[in-house]
XYZ file of C-alpha atoms in Angstrom:
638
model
C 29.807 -34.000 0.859
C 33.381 -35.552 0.068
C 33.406 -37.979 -2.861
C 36.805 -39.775 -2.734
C 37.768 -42.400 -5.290
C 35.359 -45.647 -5.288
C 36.059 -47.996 -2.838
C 37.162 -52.021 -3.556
C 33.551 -52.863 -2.090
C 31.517 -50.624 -4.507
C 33.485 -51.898 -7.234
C 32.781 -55.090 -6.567
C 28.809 -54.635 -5.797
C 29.177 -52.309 -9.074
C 30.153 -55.319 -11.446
C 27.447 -57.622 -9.219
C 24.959 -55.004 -9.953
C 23.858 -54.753 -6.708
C 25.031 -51.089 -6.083
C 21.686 -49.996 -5.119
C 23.139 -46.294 -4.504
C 25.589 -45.667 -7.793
C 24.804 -42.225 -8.671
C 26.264 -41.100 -5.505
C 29.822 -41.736 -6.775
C 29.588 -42.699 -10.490
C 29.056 -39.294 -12.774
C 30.582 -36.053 -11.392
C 30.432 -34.919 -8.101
C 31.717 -32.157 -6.097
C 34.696 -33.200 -3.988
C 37.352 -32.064 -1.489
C 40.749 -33.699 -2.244
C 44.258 -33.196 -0.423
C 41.989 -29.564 0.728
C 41.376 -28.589 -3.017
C 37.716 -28.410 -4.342
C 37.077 -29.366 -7.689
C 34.991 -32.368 -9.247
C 35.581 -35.973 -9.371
C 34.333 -37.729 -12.361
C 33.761 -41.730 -12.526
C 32.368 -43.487 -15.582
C 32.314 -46.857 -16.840
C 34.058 -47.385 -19.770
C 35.644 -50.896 -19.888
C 36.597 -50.942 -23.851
C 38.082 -47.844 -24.160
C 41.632 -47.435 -25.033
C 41.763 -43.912 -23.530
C 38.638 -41.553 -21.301
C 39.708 -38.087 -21.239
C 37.559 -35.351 -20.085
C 36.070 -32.510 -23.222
C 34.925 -29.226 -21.870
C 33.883 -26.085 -23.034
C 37.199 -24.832 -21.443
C 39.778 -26.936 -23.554
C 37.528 -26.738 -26.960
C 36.077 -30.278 -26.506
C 39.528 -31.910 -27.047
C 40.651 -33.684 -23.488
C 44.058 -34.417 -24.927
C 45.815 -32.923 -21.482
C 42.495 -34.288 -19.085
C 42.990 -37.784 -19.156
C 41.169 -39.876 -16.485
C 42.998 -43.210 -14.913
C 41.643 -46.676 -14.956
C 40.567 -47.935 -12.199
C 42.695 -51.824 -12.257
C 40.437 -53.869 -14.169
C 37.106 -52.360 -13.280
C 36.204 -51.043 -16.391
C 35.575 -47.753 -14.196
C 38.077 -44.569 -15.055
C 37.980 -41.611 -12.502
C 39.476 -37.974 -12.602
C 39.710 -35.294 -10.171
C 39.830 -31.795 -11.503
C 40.090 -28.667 -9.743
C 38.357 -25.502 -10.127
C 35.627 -26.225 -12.270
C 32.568 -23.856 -11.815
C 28.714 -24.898 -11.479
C 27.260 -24.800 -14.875
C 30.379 -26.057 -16.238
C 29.999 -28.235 -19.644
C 31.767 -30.925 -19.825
C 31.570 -34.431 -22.581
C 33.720 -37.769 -22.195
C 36.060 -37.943 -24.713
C 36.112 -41.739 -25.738
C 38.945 -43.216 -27.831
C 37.673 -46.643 -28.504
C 40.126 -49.739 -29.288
C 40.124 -48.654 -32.926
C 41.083 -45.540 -32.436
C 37.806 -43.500 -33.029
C 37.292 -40.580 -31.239
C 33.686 -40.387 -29.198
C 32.210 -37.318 -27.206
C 29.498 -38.907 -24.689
C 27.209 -37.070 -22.573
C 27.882 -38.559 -19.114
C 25.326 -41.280 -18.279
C 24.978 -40.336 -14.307
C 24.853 -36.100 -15.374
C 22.044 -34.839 -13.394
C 21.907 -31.780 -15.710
C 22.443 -31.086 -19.372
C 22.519 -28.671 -21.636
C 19.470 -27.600 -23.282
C 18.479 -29.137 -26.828
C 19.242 -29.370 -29.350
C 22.722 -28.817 -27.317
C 24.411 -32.175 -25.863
C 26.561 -31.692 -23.576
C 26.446 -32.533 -19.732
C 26.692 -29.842 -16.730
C 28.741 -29.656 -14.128
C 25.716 -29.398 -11.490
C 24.999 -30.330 -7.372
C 21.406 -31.372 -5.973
C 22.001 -29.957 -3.030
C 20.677 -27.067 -1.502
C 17.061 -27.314 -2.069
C 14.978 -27.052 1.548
C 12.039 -29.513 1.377
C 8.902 -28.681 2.784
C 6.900 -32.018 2.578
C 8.373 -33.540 5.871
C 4.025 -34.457 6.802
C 3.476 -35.709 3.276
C 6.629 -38.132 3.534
C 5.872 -39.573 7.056
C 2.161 -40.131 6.367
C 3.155 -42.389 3.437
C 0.667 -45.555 3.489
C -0.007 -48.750 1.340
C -1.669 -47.688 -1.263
C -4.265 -50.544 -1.636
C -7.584 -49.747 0.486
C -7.158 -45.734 -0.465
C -8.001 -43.747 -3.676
C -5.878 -43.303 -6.362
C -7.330 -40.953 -9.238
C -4.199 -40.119 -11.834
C -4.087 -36.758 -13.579
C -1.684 -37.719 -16.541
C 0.086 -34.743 -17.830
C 2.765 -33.993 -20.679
C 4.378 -30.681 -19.373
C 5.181 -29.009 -22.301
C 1.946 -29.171 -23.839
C -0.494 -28.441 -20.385
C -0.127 -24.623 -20.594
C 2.528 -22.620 -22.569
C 3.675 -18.564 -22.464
C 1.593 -16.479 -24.688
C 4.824 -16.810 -27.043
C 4.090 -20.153 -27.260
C 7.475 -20.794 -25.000
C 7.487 -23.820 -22.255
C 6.813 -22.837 -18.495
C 9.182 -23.429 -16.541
C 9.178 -26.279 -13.699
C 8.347 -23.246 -11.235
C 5.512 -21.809 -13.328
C 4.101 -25.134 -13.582
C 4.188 -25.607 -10.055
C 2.183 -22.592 -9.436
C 0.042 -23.293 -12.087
C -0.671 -27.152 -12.149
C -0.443 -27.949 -8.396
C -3.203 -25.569 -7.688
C -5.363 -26.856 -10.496
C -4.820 -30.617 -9.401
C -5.566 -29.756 -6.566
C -8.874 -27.658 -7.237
C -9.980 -30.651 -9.613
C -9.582 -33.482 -6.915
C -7.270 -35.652 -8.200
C -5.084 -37.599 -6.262
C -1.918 -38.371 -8.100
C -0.132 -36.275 -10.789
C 1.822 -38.071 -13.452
C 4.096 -36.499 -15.609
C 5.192 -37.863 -18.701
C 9.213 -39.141 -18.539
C 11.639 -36.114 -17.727
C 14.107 -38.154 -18.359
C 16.481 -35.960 -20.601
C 15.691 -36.405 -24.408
C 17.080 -34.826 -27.076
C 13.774 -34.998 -29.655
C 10.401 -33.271 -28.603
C 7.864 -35.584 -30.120
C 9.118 -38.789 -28.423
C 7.837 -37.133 -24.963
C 10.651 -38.125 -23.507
C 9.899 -42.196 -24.658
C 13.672 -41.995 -26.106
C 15.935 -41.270 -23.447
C 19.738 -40.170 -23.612
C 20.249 -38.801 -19.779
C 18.501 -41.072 -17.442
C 19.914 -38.806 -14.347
C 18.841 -35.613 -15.785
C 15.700 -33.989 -15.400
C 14.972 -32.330 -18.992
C 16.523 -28.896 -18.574
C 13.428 -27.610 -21.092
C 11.547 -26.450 -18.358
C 14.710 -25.272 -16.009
C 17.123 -26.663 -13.443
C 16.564 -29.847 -11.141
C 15.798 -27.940 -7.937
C 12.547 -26.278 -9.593
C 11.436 -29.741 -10.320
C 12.008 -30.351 -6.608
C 9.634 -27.471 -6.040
C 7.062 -28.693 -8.015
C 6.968 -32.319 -6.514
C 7.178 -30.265 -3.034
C 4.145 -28.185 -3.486
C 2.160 -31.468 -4.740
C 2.972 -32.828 -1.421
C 2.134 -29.533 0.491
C -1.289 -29.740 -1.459
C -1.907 -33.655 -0.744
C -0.863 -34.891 -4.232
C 1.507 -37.821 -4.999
C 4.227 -37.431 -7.735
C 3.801 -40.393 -9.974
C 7.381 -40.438 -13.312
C 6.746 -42.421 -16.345
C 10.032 -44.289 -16.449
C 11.696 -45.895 -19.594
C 13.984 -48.890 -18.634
C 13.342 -50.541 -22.092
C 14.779 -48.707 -24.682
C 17.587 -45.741 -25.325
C 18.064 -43.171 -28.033
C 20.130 -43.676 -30.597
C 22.010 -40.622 -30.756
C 25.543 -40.263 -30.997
C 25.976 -38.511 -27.660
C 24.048 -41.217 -25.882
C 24.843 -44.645 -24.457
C 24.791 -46.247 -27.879
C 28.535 -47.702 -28.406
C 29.256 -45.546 -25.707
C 32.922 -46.718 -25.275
C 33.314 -47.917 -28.444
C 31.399 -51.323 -28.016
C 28.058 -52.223 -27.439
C 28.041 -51.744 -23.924
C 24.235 -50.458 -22.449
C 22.906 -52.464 -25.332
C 23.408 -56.436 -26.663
C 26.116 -57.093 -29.745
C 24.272 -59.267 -31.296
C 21.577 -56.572 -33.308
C 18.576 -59.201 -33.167
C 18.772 -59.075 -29.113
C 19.447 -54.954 -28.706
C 17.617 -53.435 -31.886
C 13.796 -52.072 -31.333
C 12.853 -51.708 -35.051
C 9.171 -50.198 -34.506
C 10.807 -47.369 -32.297
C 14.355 -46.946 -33.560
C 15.876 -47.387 -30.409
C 18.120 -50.145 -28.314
C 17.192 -52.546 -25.659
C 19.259 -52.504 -22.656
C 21.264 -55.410 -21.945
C 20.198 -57.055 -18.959
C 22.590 -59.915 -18.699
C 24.914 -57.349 -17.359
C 25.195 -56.671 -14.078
C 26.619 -52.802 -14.651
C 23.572 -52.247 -16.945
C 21.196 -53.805 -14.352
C 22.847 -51.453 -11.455
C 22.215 -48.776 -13.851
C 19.181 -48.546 -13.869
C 18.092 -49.678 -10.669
C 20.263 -47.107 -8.970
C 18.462 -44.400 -11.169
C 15.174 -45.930 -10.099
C 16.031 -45.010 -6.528
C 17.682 -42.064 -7.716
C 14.125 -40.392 -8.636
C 12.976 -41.412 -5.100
C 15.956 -40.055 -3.028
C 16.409 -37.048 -4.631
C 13.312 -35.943 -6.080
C 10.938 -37.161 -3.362
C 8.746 -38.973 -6.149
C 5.775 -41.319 -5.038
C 6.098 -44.041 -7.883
C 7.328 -44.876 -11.287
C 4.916 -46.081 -13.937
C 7.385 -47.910 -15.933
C 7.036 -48.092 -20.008
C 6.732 -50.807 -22.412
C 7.184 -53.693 -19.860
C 6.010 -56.360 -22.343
C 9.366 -55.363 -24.263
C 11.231 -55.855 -21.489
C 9.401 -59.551 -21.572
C 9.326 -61.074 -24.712
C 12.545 -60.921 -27.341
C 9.343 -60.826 -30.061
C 7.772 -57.846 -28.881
C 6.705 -56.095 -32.010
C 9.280 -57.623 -33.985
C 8.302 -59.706 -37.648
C 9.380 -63.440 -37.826
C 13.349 -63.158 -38.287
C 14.079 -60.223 -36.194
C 14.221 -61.916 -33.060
C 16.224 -64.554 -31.639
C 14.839 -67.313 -28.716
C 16.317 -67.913 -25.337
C 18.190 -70.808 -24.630
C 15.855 -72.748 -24.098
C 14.127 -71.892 -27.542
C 10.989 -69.607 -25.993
C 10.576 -66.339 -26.933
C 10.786 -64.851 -23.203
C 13.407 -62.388 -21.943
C 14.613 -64.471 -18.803
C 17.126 -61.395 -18.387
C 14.544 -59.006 -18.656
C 12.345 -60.937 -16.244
C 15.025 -60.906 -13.672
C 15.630 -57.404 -14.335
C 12.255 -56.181 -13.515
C 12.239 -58.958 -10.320
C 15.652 -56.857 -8.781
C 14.082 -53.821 -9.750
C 10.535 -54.222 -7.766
C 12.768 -56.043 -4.742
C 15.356 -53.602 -4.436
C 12.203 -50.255 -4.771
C 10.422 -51.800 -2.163
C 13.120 -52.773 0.021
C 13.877 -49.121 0.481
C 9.991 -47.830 -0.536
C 7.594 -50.026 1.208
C 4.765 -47.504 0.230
C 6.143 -46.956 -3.439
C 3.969 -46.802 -6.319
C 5.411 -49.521 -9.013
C 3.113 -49.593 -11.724
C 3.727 -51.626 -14.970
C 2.633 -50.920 -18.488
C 2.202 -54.650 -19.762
C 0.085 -55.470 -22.414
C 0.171 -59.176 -22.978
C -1.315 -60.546 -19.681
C 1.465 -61.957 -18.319
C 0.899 -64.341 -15.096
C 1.843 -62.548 -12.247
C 2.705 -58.875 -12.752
C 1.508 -57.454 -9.228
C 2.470 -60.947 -7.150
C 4.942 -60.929 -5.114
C 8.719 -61.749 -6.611
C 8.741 -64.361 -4.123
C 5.586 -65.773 -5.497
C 6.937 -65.862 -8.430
C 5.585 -62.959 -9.585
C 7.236 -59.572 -11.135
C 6.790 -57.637 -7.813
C 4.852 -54.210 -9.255
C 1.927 -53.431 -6.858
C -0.241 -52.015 -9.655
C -0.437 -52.979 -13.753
C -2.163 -50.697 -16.315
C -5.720 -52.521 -17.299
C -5.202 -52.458 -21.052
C -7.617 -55.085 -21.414
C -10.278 -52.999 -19.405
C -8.940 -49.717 -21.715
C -9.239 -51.800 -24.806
C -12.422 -53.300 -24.430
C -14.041 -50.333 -23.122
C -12.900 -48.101 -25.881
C -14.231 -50.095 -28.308
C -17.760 -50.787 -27.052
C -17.942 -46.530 -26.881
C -16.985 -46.393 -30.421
C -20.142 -48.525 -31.428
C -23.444 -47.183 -32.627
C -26.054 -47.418 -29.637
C -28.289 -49.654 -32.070
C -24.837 -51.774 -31.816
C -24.020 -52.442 -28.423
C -26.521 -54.705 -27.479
C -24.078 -56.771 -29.380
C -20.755 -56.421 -27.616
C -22.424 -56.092 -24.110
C -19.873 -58.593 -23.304
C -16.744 -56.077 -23.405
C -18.232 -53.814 -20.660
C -18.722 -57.752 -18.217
C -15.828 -59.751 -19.684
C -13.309 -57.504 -17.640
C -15.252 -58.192 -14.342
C -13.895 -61.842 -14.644
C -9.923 -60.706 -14.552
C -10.289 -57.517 -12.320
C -8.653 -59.132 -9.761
C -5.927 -61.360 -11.402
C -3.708 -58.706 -10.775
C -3.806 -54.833 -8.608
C -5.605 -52.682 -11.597
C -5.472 -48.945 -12.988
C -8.008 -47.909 -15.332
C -5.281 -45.713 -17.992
C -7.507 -43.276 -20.339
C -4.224 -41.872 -21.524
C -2.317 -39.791 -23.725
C -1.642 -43.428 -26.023
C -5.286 -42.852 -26.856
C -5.787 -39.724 -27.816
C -3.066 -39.182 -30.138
C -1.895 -40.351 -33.985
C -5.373 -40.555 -35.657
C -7.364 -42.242 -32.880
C -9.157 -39.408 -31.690
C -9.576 -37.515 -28.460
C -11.968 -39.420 -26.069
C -15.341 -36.792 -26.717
C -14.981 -37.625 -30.592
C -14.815 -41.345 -30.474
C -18.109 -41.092 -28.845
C -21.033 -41.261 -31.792
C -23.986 -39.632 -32.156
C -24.887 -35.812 -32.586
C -22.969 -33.253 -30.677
C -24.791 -33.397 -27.569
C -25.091 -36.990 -27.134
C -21.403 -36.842 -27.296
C -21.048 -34.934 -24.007
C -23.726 -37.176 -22.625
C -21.702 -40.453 -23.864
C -18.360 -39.049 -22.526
C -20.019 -38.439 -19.157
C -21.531 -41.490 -18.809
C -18.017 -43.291 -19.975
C -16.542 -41.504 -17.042
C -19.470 -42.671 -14.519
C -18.691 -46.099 -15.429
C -14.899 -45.621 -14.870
C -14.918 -43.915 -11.217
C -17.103 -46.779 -10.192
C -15.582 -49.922 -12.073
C -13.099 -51.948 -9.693
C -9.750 -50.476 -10.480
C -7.494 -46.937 -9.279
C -7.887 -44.078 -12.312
C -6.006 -42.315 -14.869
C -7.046 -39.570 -16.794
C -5.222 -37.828 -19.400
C -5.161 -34.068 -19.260
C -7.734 -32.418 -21.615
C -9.675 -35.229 -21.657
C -11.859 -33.418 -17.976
C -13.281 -30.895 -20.152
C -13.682 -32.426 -23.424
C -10.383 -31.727 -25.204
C -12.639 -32.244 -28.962
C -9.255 -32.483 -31.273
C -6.783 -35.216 -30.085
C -3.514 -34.207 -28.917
C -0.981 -31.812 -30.415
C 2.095 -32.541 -28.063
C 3.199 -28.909 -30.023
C 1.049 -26.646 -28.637
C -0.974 -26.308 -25.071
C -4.283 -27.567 -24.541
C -7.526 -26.051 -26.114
C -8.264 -24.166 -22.823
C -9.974 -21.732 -24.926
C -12.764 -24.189 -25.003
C -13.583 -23.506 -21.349
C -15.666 -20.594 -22.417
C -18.585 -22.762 -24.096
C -20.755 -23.935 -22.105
C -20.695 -27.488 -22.930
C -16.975 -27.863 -21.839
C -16.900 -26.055 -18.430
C -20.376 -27.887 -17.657
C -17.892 -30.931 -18.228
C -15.296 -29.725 -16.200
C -17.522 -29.532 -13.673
C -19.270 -32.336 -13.728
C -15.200 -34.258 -13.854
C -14.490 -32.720 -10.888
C -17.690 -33.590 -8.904
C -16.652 -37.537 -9.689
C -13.535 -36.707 -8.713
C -14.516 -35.470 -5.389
C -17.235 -38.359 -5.310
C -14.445 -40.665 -6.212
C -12.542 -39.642 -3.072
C -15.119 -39.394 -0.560
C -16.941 -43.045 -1.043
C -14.769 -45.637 0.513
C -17.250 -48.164 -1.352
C -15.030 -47.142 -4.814
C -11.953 -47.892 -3.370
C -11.723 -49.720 -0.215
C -11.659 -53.211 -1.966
C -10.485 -52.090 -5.113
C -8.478 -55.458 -5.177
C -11.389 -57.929 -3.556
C -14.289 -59.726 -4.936
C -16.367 -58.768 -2.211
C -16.164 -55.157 -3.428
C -17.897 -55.544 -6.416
C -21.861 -57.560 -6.971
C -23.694 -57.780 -10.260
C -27.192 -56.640 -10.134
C -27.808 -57.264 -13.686
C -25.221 -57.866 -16.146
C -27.088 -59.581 -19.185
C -29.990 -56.810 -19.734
C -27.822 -56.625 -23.324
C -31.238 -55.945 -25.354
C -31.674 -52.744 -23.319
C -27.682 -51.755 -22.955
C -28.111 -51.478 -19.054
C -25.871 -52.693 -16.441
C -26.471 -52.366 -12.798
C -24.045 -53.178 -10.143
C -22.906 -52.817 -6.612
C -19.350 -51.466 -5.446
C -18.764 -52.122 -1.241
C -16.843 -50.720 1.152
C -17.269 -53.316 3.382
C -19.501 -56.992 2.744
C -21.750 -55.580 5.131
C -20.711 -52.124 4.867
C -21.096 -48.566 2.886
C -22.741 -49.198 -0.813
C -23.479 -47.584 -3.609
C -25.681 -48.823 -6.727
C -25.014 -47.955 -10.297
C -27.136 -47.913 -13.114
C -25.524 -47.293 -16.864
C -28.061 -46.685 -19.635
C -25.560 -46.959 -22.639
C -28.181 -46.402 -25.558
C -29.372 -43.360 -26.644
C -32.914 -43.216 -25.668
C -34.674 -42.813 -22.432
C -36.231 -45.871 -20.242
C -39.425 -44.448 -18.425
C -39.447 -47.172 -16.101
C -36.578 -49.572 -15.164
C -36.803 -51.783 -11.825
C -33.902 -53.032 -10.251
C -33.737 -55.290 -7.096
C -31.660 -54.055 -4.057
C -30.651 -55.666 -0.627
C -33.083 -54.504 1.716
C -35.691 -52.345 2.044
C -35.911 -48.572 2.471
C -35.415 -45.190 1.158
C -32.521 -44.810 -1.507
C -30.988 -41.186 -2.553
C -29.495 -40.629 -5.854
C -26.006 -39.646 -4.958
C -25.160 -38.505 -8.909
C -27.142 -38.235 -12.138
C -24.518 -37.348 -15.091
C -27.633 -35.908 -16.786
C -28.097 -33.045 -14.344
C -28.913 -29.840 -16.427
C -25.790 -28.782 -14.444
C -23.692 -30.896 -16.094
C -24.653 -30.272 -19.420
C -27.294 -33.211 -19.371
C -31.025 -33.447 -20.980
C -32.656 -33.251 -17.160
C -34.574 -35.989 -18.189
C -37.589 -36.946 -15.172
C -35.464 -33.905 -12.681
C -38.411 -33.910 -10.688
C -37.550 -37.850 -9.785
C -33.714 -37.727 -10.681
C -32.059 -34.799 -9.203
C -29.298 -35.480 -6.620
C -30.173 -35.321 -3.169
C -33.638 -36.655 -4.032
C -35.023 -40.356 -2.700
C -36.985 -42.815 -4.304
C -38.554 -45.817 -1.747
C -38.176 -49.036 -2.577
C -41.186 -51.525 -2.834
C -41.731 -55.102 -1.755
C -41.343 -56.118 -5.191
C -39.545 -59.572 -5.257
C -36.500 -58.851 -8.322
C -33.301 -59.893 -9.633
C -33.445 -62.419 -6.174
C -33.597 -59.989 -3.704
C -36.662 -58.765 -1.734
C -37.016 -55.446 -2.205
C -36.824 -53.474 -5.615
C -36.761 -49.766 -6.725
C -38.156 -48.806 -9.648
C -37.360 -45.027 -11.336
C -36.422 -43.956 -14.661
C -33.543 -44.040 -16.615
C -32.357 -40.719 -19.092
C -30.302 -41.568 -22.186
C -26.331 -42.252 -22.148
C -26.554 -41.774 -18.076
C -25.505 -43.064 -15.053
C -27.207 -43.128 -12.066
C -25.689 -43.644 -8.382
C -27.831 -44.320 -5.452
C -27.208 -45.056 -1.883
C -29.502 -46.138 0.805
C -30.520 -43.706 3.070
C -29.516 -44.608 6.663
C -32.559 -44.803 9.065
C -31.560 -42.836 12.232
C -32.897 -44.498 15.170
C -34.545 -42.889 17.810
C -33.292 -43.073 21.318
């Protein structure tokens, strides 16, 4: 497509930051001018003295490849012919004091590969989508399942050599094991292009650029493609809150602070060694949000989980007394940041109305998932770090010890539905000394397996869509090493692929039983049967599809020893089946009472008046289980 020289109408929506669709002019772009091809390159630069364009061709040194300011914009453009795909190319900044800058371009879509900085020369064209069913069939996301495979792509599954796959390999690879586990969603940890391994991609310097690590853009097209040919939405983790400091990046990109705030108490991120954007200006703001929509355009992705919102929120955010400064009107809220994140969701869903906008906030703040025009931030979904938090810490207590924090597994009952939940188990807790999710459990090595299993009952049937990170469906038993692939090695023990297994039957559960998901986001999808049996470690509940619909009953025995008999009262009478037992010898449990317990089986319930209803069923209970029953329908005769 022809790319001429910006228009007075995108300049001006450019400063307003309301230029929704940037990236299609600003960066470089292939172009067709006066009938010569070559590449036309736009940045924004507004404090340079002089942009010239560095190259591999002219030995980094632009001196005779200037670019021309645009007026006043700020914006400097070039057209130069001839300049092959693959081509590298910097900005060469000379700032007002006469420094000289090389800067990666911030709309490149490709770079080179680190520790190498430079920015290619590159078109996203030319890829043939297949997922033309998967992007028409898009719904609202609400009253459907949503089970999140979490995945860091350079530590899933690596060459022999210990070498990255490639975007391709993954997508034969991955897709097909997403797919075979029953997961609904992929996430991948940010692409974004980073120039330091161990920040998965959390420090940004290329926010147009998918990592060239694992191989050009188009083979990340494929692998979003084949998710969608195999029924699986593409969920990016997205950074808007922070940028590398590296001297190729946006930092003092023109010579001032431009992506980031002069004054160092507003822009600095002392825990992570990074800078804030600035969101006071309107060419930041347009930045980002065109990138945003950038991921969705070209890349066909079904969401963004976006990172470190509370930073985005609060000028405090981990920051000591004296490293922060107020707002105007003294508080200690980011009322640019706030309006940020309000254009942001507004502008998504104005092109998205099915888009997954999911926020990482972890300091309850009112209103996350409500609508902007409620007042509210405008994400459809918010991480549950309260739920994550609360639950995490109950499983690290001794089973002698939780009868005395029952109230962390009910206390998140009373805020499920505050705000549109996911349930994260992710790669934030299973790294730097916490643990992987199988060793926080306590107790001997078996009881473990039969903790984590019963942990993962309780999850697929708590109110709230799912996130798993990878490792953690067969027992990953180290925590993390983002250096190396997972310990698949520990799929031939028998305790791991019997966990494996048993992950992928919830999974499927998960998906099948509209009573998990259907009113994720109501009241009337969720009923206590007992919540205060805190001597015994029990909790029974309902989930519904419907308040007069499909049901299913759990039962979570969180100690470590059996109950022989437990009663529990249901809503009417008849025969129920137990639809899941997470100690099924098959699953790597004790089999305690199989005879009574094993899936498929019934028990009857008796006219046994209990917790107010009716009717009651009474069965037993093995250690560190849940149990899932569902009344049997009675088939009428004709």
């Amino acid at each position: 497509m022809e790319i001429s020289t910006l228009s007075e109408e995108e300049i001006f929506l450019f400063h307003e930051g309301t230029w929704a669709h940037s990236y299609r002019k600003m960066g470089a772009h292939q172009s067709t001018e006066h009938g010569i091809e070559g590449i036309r390159f736009n940045v924004w630069a507004p404090e340079a003295r002089e942009v010239r364009l560095a190259t591999d061709f002219n030995g980094w040194h632009g001196d005779n490849e200037p670019l021309t300011r645009l007026n006043k914009s700020g914006i400097w453009t070039g057209f130069f012919p001839d300049m092959p795909k693959g081509a590298l190319y910097k900005y060469e900044m000379i700032a007002q004091n006469g420094e000289r800058l090389l800067k990666a371009d911030p709309y490149a879509v490709y770079a080179e590969v680190r520790p190498q900085t430079a920015s290619r020369v590159w078109s996203l064209n030319g890829y043939s989508w297949q997922d033309e069913a998967w992007m028409r069939g898009k719904k609202t996301p609400y009253a459907r399942p949503m089970n999140i495979y979490e995945v860091h792509l350079g530590s899933w599954r690596r060459h022999k050599d210990d070498t990255l796959l490639s975007y391709s390999e993954l997508a034969d690879q991955l897709v097909a094991y997403v797919a075979d586990m029953g997961y609904t969603h992929l996430e991948l940890l940010p692409l974004t292009e980073h120039p330091y391994d161990k920040s998965w991609g959390y420090q940004p310097t290329g926010y147009y650029a998918a990592t060239s690590r694992y191989g050009e853009p188009q083979q990340l097209m494929e692998l979003v493609d084949l998710c969608h040919q195999n029924g699986i939405g593409v969920i990016l983790d997205w950074v808007p809150g922070h940028f590398a400091k590296d001297a190729h990046g946006l930092r003092r990109f023109d010579g001032s602070a431009l992506f980031e705030n002069e004054d160092p108490l507003i822009a600095e991120k002392p825990g992570w060694g990074t800078l804030a954007f600035d969101y006071g200006k309107p060419e930041v703001r347009n930045f980002l949000i065109s990138n945003a929509l950038f991921w969705f355009d070209l890349f066909h992705i079904d969401g963004l989980r976006v990172d470190a919102v509370t930073s985005i929120l609060y000028h405090d955010f981990d920051k000591k007394p004296g490293q922060w400064r107020p707002n105007e009107f003294g508080g200690k809220e980011h009322l640019e940041g706030i309006a940020f994140l309000r254009q942001l969701n507004k502008t998504v869903f104005q092109y998205y109305p099915h888009a997954l906008m999911m926020a990482e906030e972890s300091n309850a703040y009112p209103g996350v998932t409500k609508a902007v025009d409620e007042d509210g931030l405008g994400f459809n979904y918010k991480w549950n770090m309260g739920w994550m938090n609360d639950t995490l810490s109950y499983a690290k207590e001794h089973f002698f010890n939780r009868k005395n924090h029952h109230n962390l597994l009910t206390f998140p009952i009373w805020y499920a539905w505050q705000d549109n939940h996911a349930l994260p188990l992710s790669h934030d807790e299973v790294v730097h000394g916490k643990k992987s999710l199988l060793n926080k459990m306590p107790g001997s090595y078996e009881q473990k397996f039969a903790g984590l299993r019963l942990f993962y009952g309780y999850m697929m049937t708590h109110p709230g869509k799912k996130l798993l990170f990878m490792g953690g469906e067969f027992a990953q038993f180290i925590e993390w090493k983002d250096d190396a692939e997972l310990d698949w090695l520990l799929l031939n023990y028998e305790p791991h692929w019997r966990m494996q297994a048993y992950t992928r039957r919830l999974n499927q559960l998960y998906a099948q039983e509209k009573a998990l998901w259907k009113l994720d986001h109501d009241y009337k999808g969720f009923e206590w049967i007992e919540h205060e049996d805190d001597l015994q470690s029990v909790l029974s509940y309902r989930r519904l599809a419907s308040p007069k619909g499909e049901a299913l009953i759990m039962l979570c025995n969180f100690t470590d020893y059996a109950h022989p008999v437990y009663r529990i009262g249901v809503p009417s009478a008849g025969d129920y089946e137990i639809v899941l037992n997470s100690d099924e010898p098959a699953y790597g449990g004790s089999g305690f009472q199989a005879g009574l317990l094993r899936e498929g089986g019934t028990i009857a319930s008796q006219r046994i008046n209990w917790h107010d209803k009716k009717n009651s069923v009474e069965l037993p209970l093995p250690p560190l289980s849940v149990l899932i029953l569902r009344r049997v329908k009675v088939k009428r005769s004709r």
